Amino acid sequence: MSGLGDGANYAPETKASAVVAPGTFRFAAAHLDHGHIYGMVQGLVAAGGTLVSVYDPSPERVQLFLERFPQAQVAPTFDHLLNDASIRLIAAAAVPCDRAGIGLQVMRAGKDYFTDKSPFTSLAQLEEARSVVAETGRKYLVYYAERLHNEAAWHAGELIAGGAVGRVLQVVNLAPHRLAEATRPDWFFDKSAVGGILTDIGSHQVEQFLTFAGCAGASINHARVANFGHPHRPGFEDFGELSLTGDNGASFYARVDWYTPDGSPVWGDGRTFILGSEGTLELRKYTDPGRATPASLAILTDARGVHEIDCQGQVGFPFFGRMMLDCIHRTELAMTQEHAFLAAELSMRAQELADG
Amino acid sequence: MSGLGDGANYAPETKASAVVAPGTFRFAAAHLDHGHIYGMVQGLVAAGGTLVSVYDPSPERVQLFLERFPQAQVAPTFDHLLNDASIRLIAAAAVPCDRAGIGLQVMRAGKDYFTDKSPFTSLAQLEEARSVVAETGRKYLVYYAERLHNEAAWHAGELIAGGAVGRVLQVVNLAPHRLAEATRPDWFFDKSAVGGILTDIGSHQVEQFLTFAGCAGASINHARVANFGHPHRPGFEDFGELSLTGDNGASFYARVDWYTPDGSPVWGDGRTFILGSEGTLELRKYTDPGRATPASLAILTDARGVHEIDCQGQVGFPFFGRMMLDCIHRTELAMTQEHAFLAAELSMRAQELADG
């Protein structure tokens, strides 16, 4: 593993069934800077993707990766991946500021790109990616793991789509993360490399709001970042918050922070509260504090009562299979390109507002 | 009971011991428009207060009150209470827009006033009350029940004061309430009578923030009110939110709403999340959803682990006794006048901002 702290390597396994035959969906992994690459590859492999090859400039990182995914051939250069016509998609978790540039290369090589979030660190990068997507017809897919790789969060989307809470009026996300400062690489604390806490872990939260509330746009009411407790890391933000109003009137508030207490059994006690016109949902995404860890729990309260829905190991991660089918069929059933970009855009605009 | 729905009559009983001898702290109840008067009187009586008399223009309301508190003598007019020199304090839960005027009468009669929140419906009322407090030296006390009459919330203050979470960086309050529309009097839906949802139930939330984060002031970042689902009640707001930054940098977000689902076993699944530099607190103030109701639970996560602290029946409601001692000794140990006023001021300023 890459030593980025327990959250960074979060790569849950659950029930999964392949959506394609072996060898049908050939992909590569590259730029393993963030441990999220493990979750990304795990998700694709579990859904039937065929991991063909891996590239990283660091032999040590490649070696660690091969311990988990020994089936990957080691590519000597990134160009070898770009030039391999059998590879349909490249998954990467580069240093955030480099993700856009890598994505442009991938798309211009005729492949789809699957990047860790945040997909960009600047609005200029986003605009360039929009134009290269239009130019190449390729996909710039984003691993918004806090929904896509979380069973309670995924199931919440299904419950909402089924009308369980009526109209969604508000979403609140509380997203603490464990800092594990000693395990983080230098770039993690460099704002020019990560873009800031709202751009980074804020993008997950906005993506969840847009999904749960069914918004195609939102305005930013308030955004704030702070470095409350790490003055020795001057470029670092350990706290962020943002408030949005969706284009359909739904309200959103999110807090992101690096203050998971050392005694927490999980990297973050992530919670989502969804207020609907006919019911409410609480998601305890990774832990049911003091009671069960890991956990992935949805608590639905509606006209009939309170329903505790244990999602752990029950829901799976349908996103990955659907995403691969989207790549094959050139559809957008797993997630639209515009949705993936909009979540990033709003989080970066919130970051700009907070930066003042 | 007054028929205002289950939350309105919330008057919990728990362990309590009298802080004064019988007959020492003589008080009256008047203006029983809101069922909160039951909780207010209950709290005072349990702490040793002596309920002397009651007044309300409605004989039916007086009769209901006497069923619960038969010791009260019925006063024929409010002036009888004002003119009774043996009465030290008058507790009242009038229609909100009338609370200030009643308070001025009480203070000018030389007595302390204990009103249900919200204590005011306009900033002009607050300014007048400030000046009459200064002029008379009397107290304008406020029943901010969501902290003062909740064991988990009270205990959170004790834990924070003891350093359990380090420096408080943020407080989030989610405060759903059951509408029980058919049980509400007309004034409840009249904005000129209640001042709006942030002025009303928002004031509880601001009061908790000021207490938990130890703020003596705050700026308002964002405030919004909406009527999402009750178009037949044009003056009514069924949703509100506000974001503050405290004078010490602490952040606050609160959502208030009238969307408790019918199947909820309690009038509101009130939650507080306190993010500290050294730990976190979650309060499940009235229910542990799907598991226990009533409940009053604090979940502390710190460097050593996750600690579930059952406060139900364990903490009591020390506010009431301390408040009575403050009245006797002219101290401000239970709550300062400025704190009570500031919570109201900020919630009304947020309401103004939201009203646009």
Coordinates of N, CA and C in Angstrom, one line a residue, chain A residues 167 169-170 172 174 176 221-222 224 228-229 238-239 241 243-246 248-255 257 259-265 269 271 273-280 282 284 288-291 297 299 301-306 308, chain B residues 167 169-170 172 174 176 221-222 224 228-229 238-239 241 243-246 248-255 257 259-265 269 271 273-280 282 284 288-291 297 299 301-306 308:
Chain A
R167 N -39.9 14.6 -2.3 CA -39.0 15.6 -2.9 C -37.8 15.8 -2.0
L169 N -35.4 18.1 -0.2 CA -35.4 19.5 0.1 C -34.0 20.0 0.5
Q170 N -33.3 19.1 1.2 CA -31.9 19.4 1.6 C -31.1 18.2 1.8
V172 N -27.3 17.4 3.8 CA -26.2 17.9 4.7 C -25.2 16.7 4.7
L174 N -21.5 15.7 6.3 CA -20.4 15.9 7.3 C -19.3 14.9 6.9
P176 N -15.6 14.3 7.8 CA -14.3 14.3 8.4 C -13.4 13.3 7.8
N221 N -23.8 29.9 -1.9 CA -24.2 30.9 -0.9 C -23.1 31.4 0.0
H222 N -22.3 30.4 0.4 CA -21.2 30.7 1.3 C -20.1 29.6 1.2
R224 N -16.1 28.7 2.9 CA -15.0 29.1 3.9 C -14.0 28.0 4.0
F228 N -7.1 25.7 11.1 CA -7.3 26.0 12.5 C -6.1 25.5 13.4
G229 N -5.5 24.4 13.0 CA -4.6 23.8 13.9 C -3.3 23.3 13.4
D238 N -7.3 22.7 6.9 CA -7.8 21.6 7.7 C -9.3 21.6 7.9
F239 N -9.9 22.6 7.4 CA -11.4 22.8 7.6 C -11.9 23.5 6.3
E241 N -16.1 24.5 4.5 CA -17.5 24.4 4.5 C -18.1 25.1 3.3
S243 N -22.1 26.1 1.3 CA -23.6 26.1 1.3 C -24.0 26.4 -0.2
L244 N -24.8 25.6 -0.7 CA -25.3 25.8 -2.1 C -26.9 25.8 -2.1
T245 N -27.4 26.4 -3.1 CA -28.8 26.2 -3.4 C -28.9 25.7 -4.8
G246 N -29.6 24.5 -4.9 CA -29.7 23.9 -6.2 C -30.6 24.6 -7.1
N248 N -33.2 23.6 -8.4 CA -34.5 23.2 -8.1 C -34.9 23.7 -6.7
G249 N -34.1 24.5 -6.1 CA -34.5 25.0 -4.8 C -33.9 24.2 -3.6
A250 N -33.4 23.0 -3.9 CA -32.9 22.2 -2.8 C -31.6 22.9 -2.2
S251 N -31.5 22.6 -0.9 CA -30.4 23.3 -0.1 C -29.3 22.2 0.2
F252 N -28.1 22.7 0.2 CA -27.0 21.8 0.5 C -26.0 22.5 1.4
Y253 N -25.6 21.8 2.4 CA -24.5 22.2 3.3 C -23.5 21.1 3.5
A254 N -22.2 21.4 3.4 CA -21.2 20.4 3.7 C -20.1 20.9 4.5
R255 N -19.6 20.1 5.4 CA -18.4 20.4 6.2 C -17.4 19.3 5.8
D257 N -13.2 18.2 6.7 CA -12.1 18.6 7.7 C -11.2 17.4 7.8
Y259 N -10.0 16.3 10.8 CA -10.0 16.3 12.3 C -10.6 15.0 12.8
T260 N -10.6 13.9 12.1 CA -11.0 12.6 12.7 C -10.1 12.3 13.9
P261 N -10.7 12.1 15.0 CA -9.9 11.9 16.3 C -9.1 10.6 16.1
D262 N -8.0 10.5 16.8 CA -7.1 9.4 16.7 C -7.8 8.1 17.2
G263 N -8.8 8.2 18.1 CA -9.5 7.0 18.7 C -10.6 6.5 17.8
S264 N -10.9 7.2 16.7 CA -11.9 6.7 15.8 C -11.5 5.4 15.1
P265 N -12.4 4.4 15.0 CA -12.0 3.2 14.4 C -11.9 3.2 12.9
D269 N -15.9 9.5 10.1 CA -17.3 9.2 10.4 C -18.2 10.0 9.5
R271 N -21.1 11.3 7.3 CA -22.6 11.2 7.4 C -23.3 12.0 6.3
F273 N -27.3 13.5 5.7 CA -28.7 13.7 6.1 C -29.5 14.3 5.0
I274 N -30.5 13.5 4.6 CA -31.3 13.9 3.4 C -32.7 14.2 4.0
L275 N -33.1 15.5 3.8 CA -34.4 15.9 4.3 C -35.4 15.9 3.1
G276 N -36.4 15.1 3.1 CA -37.3 15.0 2.0 C -38.7 15.5 2.5
S277 N -39.5 15.8 1.5 CA -40.9 16.2 1.8 C -41.7 15.1 2.5
E278 N -41.3 13.9 2.3 CA -42.1 12.7 2.8 C -41.3 11.8 3.8
G279 N -40.1 12.2 4.0 CA -39.3 11.3 4.9 C -37.8 11.8 4.9
T280 N -37.1 11.2 5.8 CA -35.6 11.5 5.9 C -34.8 10.3 5.8
E282 N -30.8 9.1 7.0 CA -29.4 9.4 7.5 C -28.5 8.3 7.0
R284 N -24.9 6.5 7.7 CA -23.7 6.4 8.5 C -22.8 5.5 7.5
D288 N -20.8 2.9 12.4 CA -22.0 3.2 13.2 C -21.3 3.5 14.6
P289 N -21.0 4.7 14.9 CA -20.0 5.0 16.0 C -20.4 4.3 17.3
G290 N -19.4 3.6 17.8 CA -19.5 3.0 19.1 C -20.2 1.6 19.0
R291 N -20.7 1.3 17.8 CA -21.5 0.1 17.7 C -20.9 -0.9 16.6
L297 N -24.7 2.1 6.7 CA -26.1 2.1 7.2 C -26.9 3.2 6.7
I299 N -30.6 5.0 7.5 CA -31.8 5.0 8.4 C -32.8 5.9 7.7
T301 N -36.6 7.3 7.7 CA -37.8 7.6 8.5 C -38.8 8.1 7.6
D302 N -40.0 7.5 7.6 CA -41.0 7.9 6.7 C -42.4 7.9 7.5
A303 N -43.5 7.9 6.7 CA -44.8 8.0 7.4 C -45.0 6.8 8.2
R304 N -44.4 5.6 7.9 CA -44.7 4.4 8.6 C -43.8 4.1 9.8
G305 N -42.6 4.7 9.8 CA -41.8 4.4 11.0 C -40.3 4.7 10.6
V306 N -39.5 4.1 11.4 CA -38.0 4.2 11.3 C -37.5 2.9 10.8
E308 N -34.1 0.8 9.7 CA -32.7 0.7 9.6 C -32.3 -0.3 8.5
Chain B
R167 N -10.4 22.6 21.6 CA -11.0 23.8 21.1 C -12.2 23.5 20.2
L169 N -14.2 23.9 17.1 CA -14.0 24.5 15.8 C -15.3 24.7 15.0
Q170 N -16.3 23.8 15.2 CA -17.5 24.0 14.6 C -18.7 23.3 15.3
V172 N -22.7 22.0 14.3 CA -23.8 21.8 13.4 C -25.0 21.3 14.1
L174 N -29.0 20.1 13.6 CA -30.1 19.8 12.7 C -31.3 19.7 13.6
P176 N -35.1 19.3 13.2 CA -36.4 19.1 12.6 C -37.5 19.1 13.7
N221 N -23.1 34.5 7.8 CA -22.6 34.3 6.4 C -23.7 34.1 5.4
H222 N -24.7 33.4 5.9 CA -25.8 33.0 5.0 C -27.0 32.7 5.8
R224 N -31.3 31.6 5.0 CA -32.4 31.3 4.0 C -33.6 30.7 4.7
F228 N -41.5 25.2 1.4 CA -41.4 24.2 0.4 C -42.7 23.5 0.1
G229 N -43.4 23.3 1.1 CA -44.5 22.4 1.0 C -45.9 22.8 1.5
D238 N -41.5 26.6 6.3 CA -41.3 25.3 6.8 C -39.8 24.8 6.8
F239 N -38.9 25.7 6.4 CA -37.5 25.4 6.3 C -36.7 26.7 6.5
E241 N -32.3 27.9 7.3 CA -30.9 27.5 7.6 C -30.1 28.8 7.8
S243 N -25.8 30.2 8.6 CA -24.4 29.9 8.8 C -23.8 31.1 9.5
L244 N -23.1 30.9 10.5 CA -22.4 31.9 11.3 C -20.9 31.6 11.4
T245 N -20.1 32.7 11.6 CA -18.8 32.5 12.1 C -18.6 33.3 13.4
G246 N -18.2 32.6 14.4 CA -18.1 33.2 15.7 C -16.9 34.1 15.8
N248 N -14.6 34.0 17.7 CA -13.3 33.3 17.9 C -13.0 32.4 16.7
G249 N -13.7 32.6 15.6 CA -13.4 31.8 14.4 C -14.2 30.5 14.3
A250 N -14.9 30.1 15.3 CA -15.7 28.9 15.2 C -16.8 29.0 14.2
S251 N -17.1 27.9 13.6 CA -18.1 27.9 12.5 C -19.4 27.3 13.0
F252 N -20.5 27.8 12.5 CA -21.8 27.2 12.9 C -22.7 27.1 11.7
Y253 N -23.4 26.0 11.6 CA -24.5 25.8 10.6 C -25.6 25.2 11.3
A254 N -26.8 25.7 11.0 CA -28.0 25.1 11.5 C -29.1 25.0 10.5
R255 N -29.8 23.9 10.5 CA -31.0 23.7 9.7 C -32.2 23.5 10.7
D257 N -36.5 23.0 10.5 CA -37.6 22.6 9.6 C -38.8 22.1 10.3
Y259 N -40.4 19.3 9.1 CA -40.6 18.1 8.3 C -40.3 16.8 9.0
T260 N -40.5 16.7 10.3 CA -40.4 15.4 11.0 C -41.4 14.5 10.4
P261 N -41.0 13.3 9.9 CA -41.9 12.4 9.3 C -43.0 11.9 10.3
D262 N -44.1 11.6 9.8 CA -45.2 11.1 10.7 C -44.8 9.8 11.4
G263 N -43.9 9.0 10.8 CA -43.6 7.8 11.5 C -42.5 7.9 12.5
S264 N -42.0 9.1 12.7 CA -40.9 9.3 13.8 C -41.6 9.1 15.1
P265 N -40.9 8.4 16.0 CA -41.5 8.2 17.4 C -41.3 9.5 18.3
D269 N -35.9 14.6 15.5 CA -34.6 13.9 15.7 C -33.5 14.9 15.8
R271 N -30.2 16.8 16.4 CA -28.8 16.4 16.4 C -27.9 17.6 16.5
F273 N -23.7 18.2 16.2 CA -22.3 17.7 15.9 C -21.3 18.8 16.3
I274 N -20.4 18.4 17.2 CA -19.4 19.4 17.6 C -18.1 18.9 17.2
L275 N -17.4 19.7 16.4 CA -16.1 19.3 15.9 C -15.1 20.1 16.8
G276 N -14.2 19.3 17.5 CA -13.2 20.0 18.3 C -11.8 19.6 17.8
S277 N -10.8 20.4 18.2 CA -9.5 20.1 17.8 C -8.9 18.8 18.3
E278 N -9.5 18.3 19.4 CA -9.1 17.0 20.0 C -10.1 15.9 20.1
G279 N -11.3 16.2 19.5 CA -12.3 15.2 19.6 C -13.6 15.7 19.0
T280 N -14.6 14.8 18.9 CA -15.9 15.2 18.4 C -17.0 14.7 19.3
E282 N -21.2 13.9 19.1 CA -22.5 13.9 18.5 C -23.6 13.8 19.6
R284 N -27.5 12.9 20.2 CA -28.8 12.5 19.7 C -29.8 12.9 20.8
D288 N -32.7 7.9 19.6 CA -31.6 7.2 19.0 C -32.3 6.4 17.9
P289 N -32.3 7.0 16.7 CA -33.4 6.5 15.8 C -33.3 5.0 15.5
G290 N -34.5 4.4 15.6 CA -34.6 3.0 15.4 C -34.2 2.1 16.5
R291 N -33.7 2.8 17.6 CA -33.1 2.0 18.7 C -33.8 2.3 20.1
L297 N -28.5 11.1 24.2 CA -27.2 10.4 24.1 C -26.2 11.4 23.6
I299 N -22.2 11.1 22.1 CA -21.2 10.2 21.6 C -19.9 11.0 21.4
T301 N -16.0 11.1 20.7 CA -14.8 10.4 20.1 C -13.6 11.2 20.3
D302 N -12.6 10.6 20.9 CA -11.4 11.4 21.2 C -10.2 10.5 20.9
A303 N -9.1 10.9 21.5 CA -7.8 10.1 21.1 C -7.9 8.7 21.6
R304 N -8.7 8.4 22.6 CA -8.7 7.1 23.2 C -9.8 6.2 22.6
G305 N -10.8 6.7 22.0 CA -11.8 5.8 21.4 C -13.1 6.5 21.3
V306 N -14.2 5.7 21.2 CA -15.5 6.2 21.0 C -16.3 5.9 22.3
E308 N -19.9 6.2 24.3 CA -21.3 6.4 24.2 C -21.8 6.8 25.6

